[in-house]
mmCIF file of N, CA, C and O in Angstrom:
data_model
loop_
_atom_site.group_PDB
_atom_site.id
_atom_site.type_symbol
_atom_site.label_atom_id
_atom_site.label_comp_id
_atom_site.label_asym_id
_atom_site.label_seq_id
_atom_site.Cartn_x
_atom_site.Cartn_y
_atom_site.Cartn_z
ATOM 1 N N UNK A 122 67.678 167.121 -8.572
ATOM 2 C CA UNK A 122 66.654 168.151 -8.575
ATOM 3 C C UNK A 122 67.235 169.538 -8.835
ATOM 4 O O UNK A 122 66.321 170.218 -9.302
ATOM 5 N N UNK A 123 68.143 170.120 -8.756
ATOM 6 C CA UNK A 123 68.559 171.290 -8.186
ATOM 7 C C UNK A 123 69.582 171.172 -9.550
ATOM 8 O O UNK A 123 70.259 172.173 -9.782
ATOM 9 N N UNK A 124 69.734 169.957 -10.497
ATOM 10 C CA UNK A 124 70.220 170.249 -11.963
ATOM 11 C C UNK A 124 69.224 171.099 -12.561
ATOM 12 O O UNK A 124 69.380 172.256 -12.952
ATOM 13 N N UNK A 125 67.565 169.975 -12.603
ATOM 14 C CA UNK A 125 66.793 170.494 -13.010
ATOM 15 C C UNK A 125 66.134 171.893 -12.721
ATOM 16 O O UNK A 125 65.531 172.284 -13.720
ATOM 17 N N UNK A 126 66.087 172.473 -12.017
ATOM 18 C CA UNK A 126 65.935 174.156 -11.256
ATOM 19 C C UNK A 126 66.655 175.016 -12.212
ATOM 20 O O UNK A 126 66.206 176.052 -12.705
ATOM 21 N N UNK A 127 68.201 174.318 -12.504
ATOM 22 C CA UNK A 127 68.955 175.419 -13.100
ATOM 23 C C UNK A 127 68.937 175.397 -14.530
ATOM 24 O O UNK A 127 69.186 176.386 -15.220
ATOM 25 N N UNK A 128 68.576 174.011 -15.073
ATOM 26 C CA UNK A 128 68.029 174.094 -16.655
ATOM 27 C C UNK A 128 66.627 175.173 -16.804
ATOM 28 O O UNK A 128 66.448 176.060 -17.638
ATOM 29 N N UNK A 129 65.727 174.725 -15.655
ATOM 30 C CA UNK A 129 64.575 175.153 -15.757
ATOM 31 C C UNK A 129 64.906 176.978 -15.994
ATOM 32 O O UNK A 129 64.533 177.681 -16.934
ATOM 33 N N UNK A 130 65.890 177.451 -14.535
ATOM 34 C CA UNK A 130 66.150 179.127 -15.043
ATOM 35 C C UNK A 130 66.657 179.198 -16.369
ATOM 36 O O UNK A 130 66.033 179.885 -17.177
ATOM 37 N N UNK A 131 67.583 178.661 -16.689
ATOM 38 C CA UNK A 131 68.421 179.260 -18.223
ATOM 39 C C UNK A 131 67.166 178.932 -18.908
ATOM 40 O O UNK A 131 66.742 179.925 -19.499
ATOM 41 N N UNK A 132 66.299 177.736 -19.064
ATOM 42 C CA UNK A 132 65.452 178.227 -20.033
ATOM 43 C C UNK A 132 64.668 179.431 -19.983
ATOM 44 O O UNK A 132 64.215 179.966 -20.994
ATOM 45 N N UNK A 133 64.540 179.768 -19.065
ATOM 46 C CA UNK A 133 64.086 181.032 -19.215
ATOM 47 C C UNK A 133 64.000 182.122 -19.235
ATOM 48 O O UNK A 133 63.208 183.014 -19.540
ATOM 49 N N UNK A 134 65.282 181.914 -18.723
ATOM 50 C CA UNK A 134 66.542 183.184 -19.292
ATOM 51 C C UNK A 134 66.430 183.482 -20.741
ATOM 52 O O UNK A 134 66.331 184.527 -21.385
ATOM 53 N N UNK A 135 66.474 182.318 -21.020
ATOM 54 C CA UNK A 135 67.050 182.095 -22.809
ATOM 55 C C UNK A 135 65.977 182.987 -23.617
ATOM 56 O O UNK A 135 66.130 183.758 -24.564
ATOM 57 N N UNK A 136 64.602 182.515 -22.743
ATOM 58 C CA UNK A 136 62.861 182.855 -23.633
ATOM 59 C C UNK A 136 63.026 184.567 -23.549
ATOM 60 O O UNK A 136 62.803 185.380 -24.446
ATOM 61 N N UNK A 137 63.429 184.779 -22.348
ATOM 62 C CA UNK A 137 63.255 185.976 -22.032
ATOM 63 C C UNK A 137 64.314 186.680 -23.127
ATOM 64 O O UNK A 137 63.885 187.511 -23.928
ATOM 65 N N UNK A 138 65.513 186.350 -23.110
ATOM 66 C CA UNK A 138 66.395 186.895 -23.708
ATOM 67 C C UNK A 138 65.742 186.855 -24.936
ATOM 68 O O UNK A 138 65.483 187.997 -25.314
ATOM 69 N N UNK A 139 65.318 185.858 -25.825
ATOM 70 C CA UNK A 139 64.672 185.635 -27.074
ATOM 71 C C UNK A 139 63.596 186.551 -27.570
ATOM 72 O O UNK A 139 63.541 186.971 -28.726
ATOM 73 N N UNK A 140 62.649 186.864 -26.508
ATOM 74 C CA UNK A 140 61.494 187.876 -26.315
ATOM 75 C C UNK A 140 62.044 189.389 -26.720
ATOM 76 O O UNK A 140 61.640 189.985 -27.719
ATOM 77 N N UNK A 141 62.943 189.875 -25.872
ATOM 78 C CA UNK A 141 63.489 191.164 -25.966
ATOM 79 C C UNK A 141 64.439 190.983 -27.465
ATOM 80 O O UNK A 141 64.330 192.067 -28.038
ATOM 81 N N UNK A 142 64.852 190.541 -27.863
ATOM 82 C CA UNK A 142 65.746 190.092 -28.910
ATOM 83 C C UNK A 142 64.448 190.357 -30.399
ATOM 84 O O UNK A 142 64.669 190.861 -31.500
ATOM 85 N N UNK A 143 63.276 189.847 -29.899
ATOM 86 C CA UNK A 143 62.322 190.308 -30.619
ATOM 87 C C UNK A 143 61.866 191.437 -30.899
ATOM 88 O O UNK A 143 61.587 191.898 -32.005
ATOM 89 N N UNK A 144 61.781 191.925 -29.817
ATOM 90 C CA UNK A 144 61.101 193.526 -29.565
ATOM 91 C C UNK A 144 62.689 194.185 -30.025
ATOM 92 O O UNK A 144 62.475 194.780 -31.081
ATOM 93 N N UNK A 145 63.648 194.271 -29.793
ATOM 94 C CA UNK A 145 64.904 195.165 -30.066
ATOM 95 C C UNK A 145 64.701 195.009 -31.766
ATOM 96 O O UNK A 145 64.900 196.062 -32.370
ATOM 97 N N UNK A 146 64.389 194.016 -32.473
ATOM 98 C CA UNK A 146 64.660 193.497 -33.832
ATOM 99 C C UNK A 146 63.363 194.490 -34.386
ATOM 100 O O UNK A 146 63.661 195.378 -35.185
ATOM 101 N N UNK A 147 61.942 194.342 -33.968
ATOM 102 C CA UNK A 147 61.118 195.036 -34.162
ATOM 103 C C UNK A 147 61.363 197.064 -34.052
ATOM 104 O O UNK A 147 61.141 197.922 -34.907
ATOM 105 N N UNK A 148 61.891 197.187 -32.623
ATOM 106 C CA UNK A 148 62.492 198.639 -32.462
ATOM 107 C C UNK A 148 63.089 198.969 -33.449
ATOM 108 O O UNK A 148 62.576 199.894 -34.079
ATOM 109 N N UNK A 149 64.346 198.395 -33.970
ATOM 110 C CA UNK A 149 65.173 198.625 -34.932
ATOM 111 C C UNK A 149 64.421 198.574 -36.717
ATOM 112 O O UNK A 149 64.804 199.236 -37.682
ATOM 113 N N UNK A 150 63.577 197.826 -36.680
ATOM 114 C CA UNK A 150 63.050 198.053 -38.059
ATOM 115 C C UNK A 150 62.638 199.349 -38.333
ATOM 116 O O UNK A 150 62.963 200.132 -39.226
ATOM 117 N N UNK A 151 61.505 199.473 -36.970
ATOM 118 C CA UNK A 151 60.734 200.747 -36.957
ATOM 119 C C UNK A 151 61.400 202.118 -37.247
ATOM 120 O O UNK A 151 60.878 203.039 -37.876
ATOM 121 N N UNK A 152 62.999 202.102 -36.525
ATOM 122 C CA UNK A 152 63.627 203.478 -36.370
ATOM 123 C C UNK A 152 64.608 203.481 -37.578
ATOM 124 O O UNK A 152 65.219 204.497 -37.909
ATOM 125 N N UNK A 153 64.733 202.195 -38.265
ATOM 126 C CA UNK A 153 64.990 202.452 -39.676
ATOM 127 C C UNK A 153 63.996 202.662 -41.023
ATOM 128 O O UNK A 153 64.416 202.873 -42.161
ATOM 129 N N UNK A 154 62.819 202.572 -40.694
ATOM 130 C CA UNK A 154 61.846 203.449 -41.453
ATOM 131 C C UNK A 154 62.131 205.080 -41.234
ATOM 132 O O UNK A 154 62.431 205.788 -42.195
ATOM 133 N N UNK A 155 62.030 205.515 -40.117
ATOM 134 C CA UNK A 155 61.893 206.540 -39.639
ATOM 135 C C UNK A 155 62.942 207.669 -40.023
ATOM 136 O O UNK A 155 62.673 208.816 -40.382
ATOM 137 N N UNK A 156 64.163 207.111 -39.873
ATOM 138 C CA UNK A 156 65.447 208.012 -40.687
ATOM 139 C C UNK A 156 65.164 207.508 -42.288
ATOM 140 O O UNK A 156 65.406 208.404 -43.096
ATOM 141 N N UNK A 157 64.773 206.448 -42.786
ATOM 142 C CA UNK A 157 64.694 206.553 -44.242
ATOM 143 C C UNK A 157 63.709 207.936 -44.794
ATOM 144 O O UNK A 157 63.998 208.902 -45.499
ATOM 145 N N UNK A 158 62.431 207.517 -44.111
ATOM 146 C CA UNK A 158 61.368 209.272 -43.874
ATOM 147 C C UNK A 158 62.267 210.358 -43.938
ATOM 148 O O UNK A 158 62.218 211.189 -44.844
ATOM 149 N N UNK A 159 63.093 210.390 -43.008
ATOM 150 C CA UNK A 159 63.525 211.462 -42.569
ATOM 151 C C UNK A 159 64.470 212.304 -43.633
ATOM 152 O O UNK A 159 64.524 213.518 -43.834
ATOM 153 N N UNK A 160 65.132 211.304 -44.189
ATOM 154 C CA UNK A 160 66.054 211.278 -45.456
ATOM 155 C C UNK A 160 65.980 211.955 -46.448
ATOM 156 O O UNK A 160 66.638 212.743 -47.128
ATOM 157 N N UNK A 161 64.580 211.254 -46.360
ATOM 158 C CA UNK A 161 63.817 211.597 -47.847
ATOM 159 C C UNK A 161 63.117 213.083 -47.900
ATOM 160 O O UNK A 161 63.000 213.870 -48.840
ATOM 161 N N UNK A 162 62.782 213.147 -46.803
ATOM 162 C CA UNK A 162 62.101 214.540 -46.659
ATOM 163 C C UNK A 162 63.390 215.568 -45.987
ATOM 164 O O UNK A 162 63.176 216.729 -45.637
ATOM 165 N N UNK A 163 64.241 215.140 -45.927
ATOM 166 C CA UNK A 163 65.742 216.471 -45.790
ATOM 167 C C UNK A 163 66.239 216.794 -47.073
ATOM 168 O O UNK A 163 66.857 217.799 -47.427
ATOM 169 N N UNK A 164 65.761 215.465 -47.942
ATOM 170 C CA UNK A 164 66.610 215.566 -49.401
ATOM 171 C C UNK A 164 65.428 216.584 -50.440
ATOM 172 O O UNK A 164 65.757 217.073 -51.520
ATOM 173 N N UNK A 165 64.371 216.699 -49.958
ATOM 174 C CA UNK A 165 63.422 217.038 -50.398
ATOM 175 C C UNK A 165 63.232 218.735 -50.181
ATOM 176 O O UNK A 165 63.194 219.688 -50.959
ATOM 177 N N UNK A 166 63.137 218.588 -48.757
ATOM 178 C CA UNK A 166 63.696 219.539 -48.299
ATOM 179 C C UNK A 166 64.944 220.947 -48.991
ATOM 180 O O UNK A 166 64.852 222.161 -49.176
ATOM 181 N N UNK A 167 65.811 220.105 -49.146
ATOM 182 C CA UNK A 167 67.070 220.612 -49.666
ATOM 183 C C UNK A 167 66.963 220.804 -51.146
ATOM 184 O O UNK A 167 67.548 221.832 -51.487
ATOM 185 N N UNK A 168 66.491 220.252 -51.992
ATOM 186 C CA UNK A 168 66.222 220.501 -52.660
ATOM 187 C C UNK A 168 65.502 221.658 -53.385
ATOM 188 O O UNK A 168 65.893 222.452 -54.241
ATOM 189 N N UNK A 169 63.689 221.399 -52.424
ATOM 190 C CA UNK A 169 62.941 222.453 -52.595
ATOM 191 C C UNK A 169 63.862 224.185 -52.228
ATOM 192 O O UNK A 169 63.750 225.261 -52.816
ATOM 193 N N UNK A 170 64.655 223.820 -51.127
ATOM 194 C CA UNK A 170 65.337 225.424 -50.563
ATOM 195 C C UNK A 170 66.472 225.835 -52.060
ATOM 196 O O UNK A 170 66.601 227.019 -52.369
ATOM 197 N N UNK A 171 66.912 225.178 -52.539
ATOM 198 C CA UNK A 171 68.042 224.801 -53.816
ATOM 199 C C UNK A 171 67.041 225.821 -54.638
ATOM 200 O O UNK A 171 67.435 226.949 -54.931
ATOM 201 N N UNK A 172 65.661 225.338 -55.011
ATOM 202 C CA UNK A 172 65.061 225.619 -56.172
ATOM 203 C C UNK A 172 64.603 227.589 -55.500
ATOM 204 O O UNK A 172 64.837 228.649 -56.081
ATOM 205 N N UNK A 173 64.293 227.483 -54.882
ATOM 206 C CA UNK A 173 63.867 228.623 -53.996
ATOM 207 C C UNK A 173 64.965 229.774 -53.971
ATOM 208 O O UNK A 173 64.653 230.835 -54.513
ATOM 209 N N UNK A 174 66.331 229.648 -53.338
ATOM 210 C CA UNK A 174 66.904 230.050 -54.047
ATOM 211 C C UNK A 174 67.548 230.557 -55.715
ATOM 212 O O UNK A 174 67.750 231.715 -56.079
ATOM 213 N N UNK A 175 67.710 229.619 -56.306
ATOM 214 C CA UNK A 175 67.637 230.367 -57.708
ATOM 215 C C UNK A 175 66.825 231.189 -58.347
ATOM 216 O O UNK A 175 67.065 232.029 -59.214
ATOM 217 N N UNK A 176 65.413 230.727 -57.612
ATOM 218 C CA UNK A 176 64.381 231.714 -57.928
ATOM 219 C C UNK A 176 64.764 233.140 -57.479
ATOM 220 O O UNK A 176 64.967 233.994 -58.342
ATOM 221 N N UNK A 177 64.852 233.382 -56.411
ATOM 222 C CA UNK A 177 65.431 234.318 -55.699
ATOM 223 C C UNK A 177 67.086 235.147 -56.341
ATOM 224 O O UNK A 177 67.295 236.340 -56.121
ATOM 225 N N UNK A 178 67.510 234.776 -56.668
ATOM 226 C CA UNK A 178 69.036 235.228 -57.295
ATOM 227 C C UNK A 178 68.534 235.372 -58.690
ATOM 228 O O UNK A 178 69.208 236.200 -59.303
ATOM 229 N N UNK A 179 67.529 234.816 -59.434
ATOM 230 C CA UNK A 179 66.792 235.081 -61.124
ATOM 231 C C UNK A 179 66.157 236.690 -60.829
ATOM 232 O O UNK A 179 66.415 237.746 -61.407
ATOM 233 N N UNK A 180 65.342 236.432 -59.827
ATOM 234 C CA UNK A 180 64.644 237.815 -59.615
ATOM 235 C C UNK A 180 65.703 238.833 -59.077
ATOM 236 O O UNK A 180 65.370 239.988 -59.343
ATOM 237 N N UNK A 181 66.581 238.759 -58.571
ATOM 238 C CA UNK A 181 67.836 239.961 -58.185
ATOM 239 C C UNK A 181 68.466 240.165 -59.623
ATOM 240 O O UNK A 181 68.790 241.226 -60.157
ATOM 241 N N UNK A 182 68.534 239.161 -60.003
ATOM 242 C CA UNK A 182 69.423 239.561 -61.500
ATOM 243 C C UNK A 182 68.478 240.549 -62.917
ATOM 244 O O UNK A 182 68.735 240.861 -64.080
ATOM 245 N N UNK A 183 67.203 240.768 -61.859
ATOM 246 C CA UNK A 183 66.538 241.351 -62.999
ATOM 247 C C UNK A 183 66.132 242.729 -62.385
ATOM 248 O O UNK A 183 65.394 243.604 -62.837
ATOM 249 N N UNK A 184 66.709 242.671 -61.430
ATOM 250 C CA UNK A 184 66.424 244.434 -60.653
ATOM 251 C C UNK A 184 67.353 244.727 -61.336
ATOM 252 O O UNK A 184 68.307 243.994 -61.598
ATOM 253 N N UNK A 185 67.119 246.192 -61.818
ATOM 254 C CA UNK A 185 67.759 247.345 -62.211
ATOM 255 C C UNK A 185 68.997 247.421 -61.467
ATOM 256 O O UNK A 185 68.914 247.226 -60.254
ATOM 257 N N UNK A 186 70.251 247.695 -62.023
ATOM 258 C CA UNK A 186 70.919 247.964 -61.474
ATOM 259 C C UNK A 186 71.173 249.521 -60.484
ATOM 260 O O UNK A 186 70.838 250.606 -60.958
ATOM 261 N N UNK A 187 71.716 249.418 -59.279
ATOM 262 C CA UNK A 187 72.222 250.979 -58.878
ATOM 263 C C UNK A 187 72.783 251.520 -59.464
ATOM 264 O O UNK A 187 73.295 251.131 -60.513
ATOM 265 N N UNK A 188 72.894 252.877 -58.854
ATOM 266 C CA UNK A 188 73.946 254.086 -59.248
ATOM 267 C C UNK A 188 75.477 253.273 -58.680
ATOM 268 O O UNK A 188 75.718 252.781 -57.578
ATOM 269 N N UNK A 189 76.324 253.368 -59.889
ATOM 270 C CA UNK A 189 77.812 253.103 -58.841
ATOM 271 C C UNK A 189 77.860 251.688 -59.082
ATOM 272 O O UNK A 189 78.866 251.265 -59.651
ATOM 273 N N UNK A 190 76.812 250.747 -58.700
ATOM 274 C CA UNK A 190 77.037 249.220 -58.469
ATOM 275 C C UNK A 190 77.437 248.918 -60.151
ATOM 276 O O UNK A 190 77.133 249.587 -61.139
ATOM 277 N N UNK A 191 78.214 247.677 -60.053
ATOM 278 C CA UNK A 191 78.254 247.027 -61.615
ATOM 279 C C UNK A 191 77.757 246.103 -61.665
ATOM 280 O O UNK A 191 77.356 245.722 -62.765
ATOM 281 N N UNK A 192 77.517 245.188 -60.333
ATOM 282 C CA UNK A 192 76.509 244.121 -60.705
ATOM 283 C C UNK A 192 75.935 243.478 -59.389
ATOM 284 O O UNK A 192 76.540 243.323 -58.328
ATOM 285 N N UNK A 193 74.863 243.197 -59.635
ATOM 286 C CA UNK A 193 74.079 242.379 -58.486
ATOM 287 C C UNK A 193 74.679 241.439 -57.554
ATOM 288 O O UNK A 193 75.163 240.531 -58.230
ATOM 289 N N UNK A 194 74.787 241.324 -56.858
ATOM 290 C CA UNK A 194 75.635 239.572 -56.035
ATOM 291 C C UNK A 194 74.101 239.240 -55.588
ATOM 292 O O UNK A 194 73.119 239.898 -55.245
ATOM 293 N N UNK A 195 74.399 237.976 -55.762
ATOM 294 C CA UNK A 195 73.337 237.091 -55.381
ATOM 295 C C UNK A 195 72.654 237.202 -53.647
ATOM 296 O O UNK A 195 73.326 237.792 -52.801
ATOM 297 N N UNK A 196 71.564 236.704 -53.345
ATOM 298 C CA UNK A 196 70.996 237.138 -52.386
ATOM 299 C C UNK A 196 71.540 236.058 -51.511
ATOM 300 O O UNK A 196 71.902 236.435 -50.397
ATOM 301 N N UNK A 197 71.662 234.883 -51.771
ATOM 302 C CA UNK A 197 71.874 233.705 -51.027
ATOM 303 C C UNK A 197 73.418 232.899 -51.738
ATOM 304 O O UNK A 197 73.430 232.724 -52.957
ATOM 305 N N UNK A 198 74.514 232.500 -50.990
ATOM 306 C CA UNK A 198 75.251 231.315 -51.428
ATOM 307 C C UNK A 198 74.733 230.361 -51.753
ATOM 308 O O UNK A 198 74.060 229.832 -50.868
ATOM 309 N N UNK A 199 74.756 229.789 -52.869
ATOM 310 C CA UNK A 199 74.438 228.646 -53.333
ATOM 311 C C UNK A 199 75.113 227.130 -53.168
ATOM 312 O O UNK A 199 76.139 227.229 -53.841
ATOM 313 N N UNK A 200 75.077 225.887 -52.668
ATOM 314 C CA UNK A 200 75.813 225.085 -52.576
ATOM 315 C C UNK A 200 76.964 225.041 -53.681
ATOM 316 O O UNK A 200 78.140 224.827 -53.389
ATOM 317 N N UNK A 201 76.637 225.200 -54.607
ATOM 318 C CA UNK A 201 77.125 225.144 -55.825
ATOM 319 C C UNK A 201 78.457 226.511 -56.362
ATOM 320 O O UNK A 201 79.392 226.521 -57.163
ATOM 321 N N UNK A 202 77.860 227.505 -55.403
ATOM 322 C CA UNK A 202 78.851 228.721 -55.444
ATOM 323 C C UNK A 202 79.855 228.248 -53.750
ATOM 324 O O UNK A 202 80.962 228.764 -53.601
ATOM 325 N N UNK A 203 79.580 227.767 -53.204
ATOM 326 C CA UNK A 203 80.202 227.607 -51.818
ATOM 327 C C UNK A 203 80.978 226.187 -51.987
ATOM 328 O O UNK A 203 81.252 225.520 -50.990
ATOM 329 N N UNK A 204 81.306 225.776 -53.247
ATOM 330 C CA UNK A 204 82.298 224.504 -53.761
ATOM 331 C C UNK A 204 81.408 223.806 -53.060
ATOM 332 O O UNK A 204 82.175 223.778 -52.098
ATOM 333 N N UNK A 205 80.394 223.161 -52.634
ATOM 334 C CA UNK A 205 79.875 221.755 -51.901
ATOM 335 C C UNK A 205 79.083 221.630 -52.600
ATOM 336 O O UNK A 205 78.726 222.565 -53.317
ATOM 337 N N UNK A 206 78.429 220.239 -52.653
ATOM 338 C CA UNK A 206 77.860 219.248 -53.721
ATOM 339 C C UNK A 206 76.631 218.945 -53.046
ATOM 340 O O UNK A 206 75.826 218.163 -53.551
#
């Protein structure tokens, strides 16, 4: 009797373990949607600020220059002026 008791727990150990094993598998899908989102809209993000900038450094390059100055410097570092990709 007391074999059967202890098959009876591990099985249901096992279900239980199997259950959560489900839900962790499910968690994990979900929170890899979520950084893919996230990804996509940082890259998007970064991008849009990329384009925003140049706009911004086009329009400085078309102000008049000062008295004294020889040339404009840009309003913002650009990834691209700061060596990073």
């Amino acid at each position: 009797m007391s074999d059967l008791t202890q098959i009876d727990q591990i099985t249901e150990r096992v279900e239980r373990l199997l259950v959560r094993y489900e839900e962790l598998m499910r968690t994990n899908a979900l929170l890899n949607q979520q950084v893919d989102t996230l990804t996509q809209e940082r890259d998007s993000l970064k991008s849009r600020l990329g384009a925003a900038r140049a706009r911004v450094d086009a329009l400085l390059e078309r102000l008049p220059q000062e008295a004294g100055s020889s040339t404009v410097k840009p309003a913002f570092k650009t990834a691209a002026s700061r060596g990073e990709a």
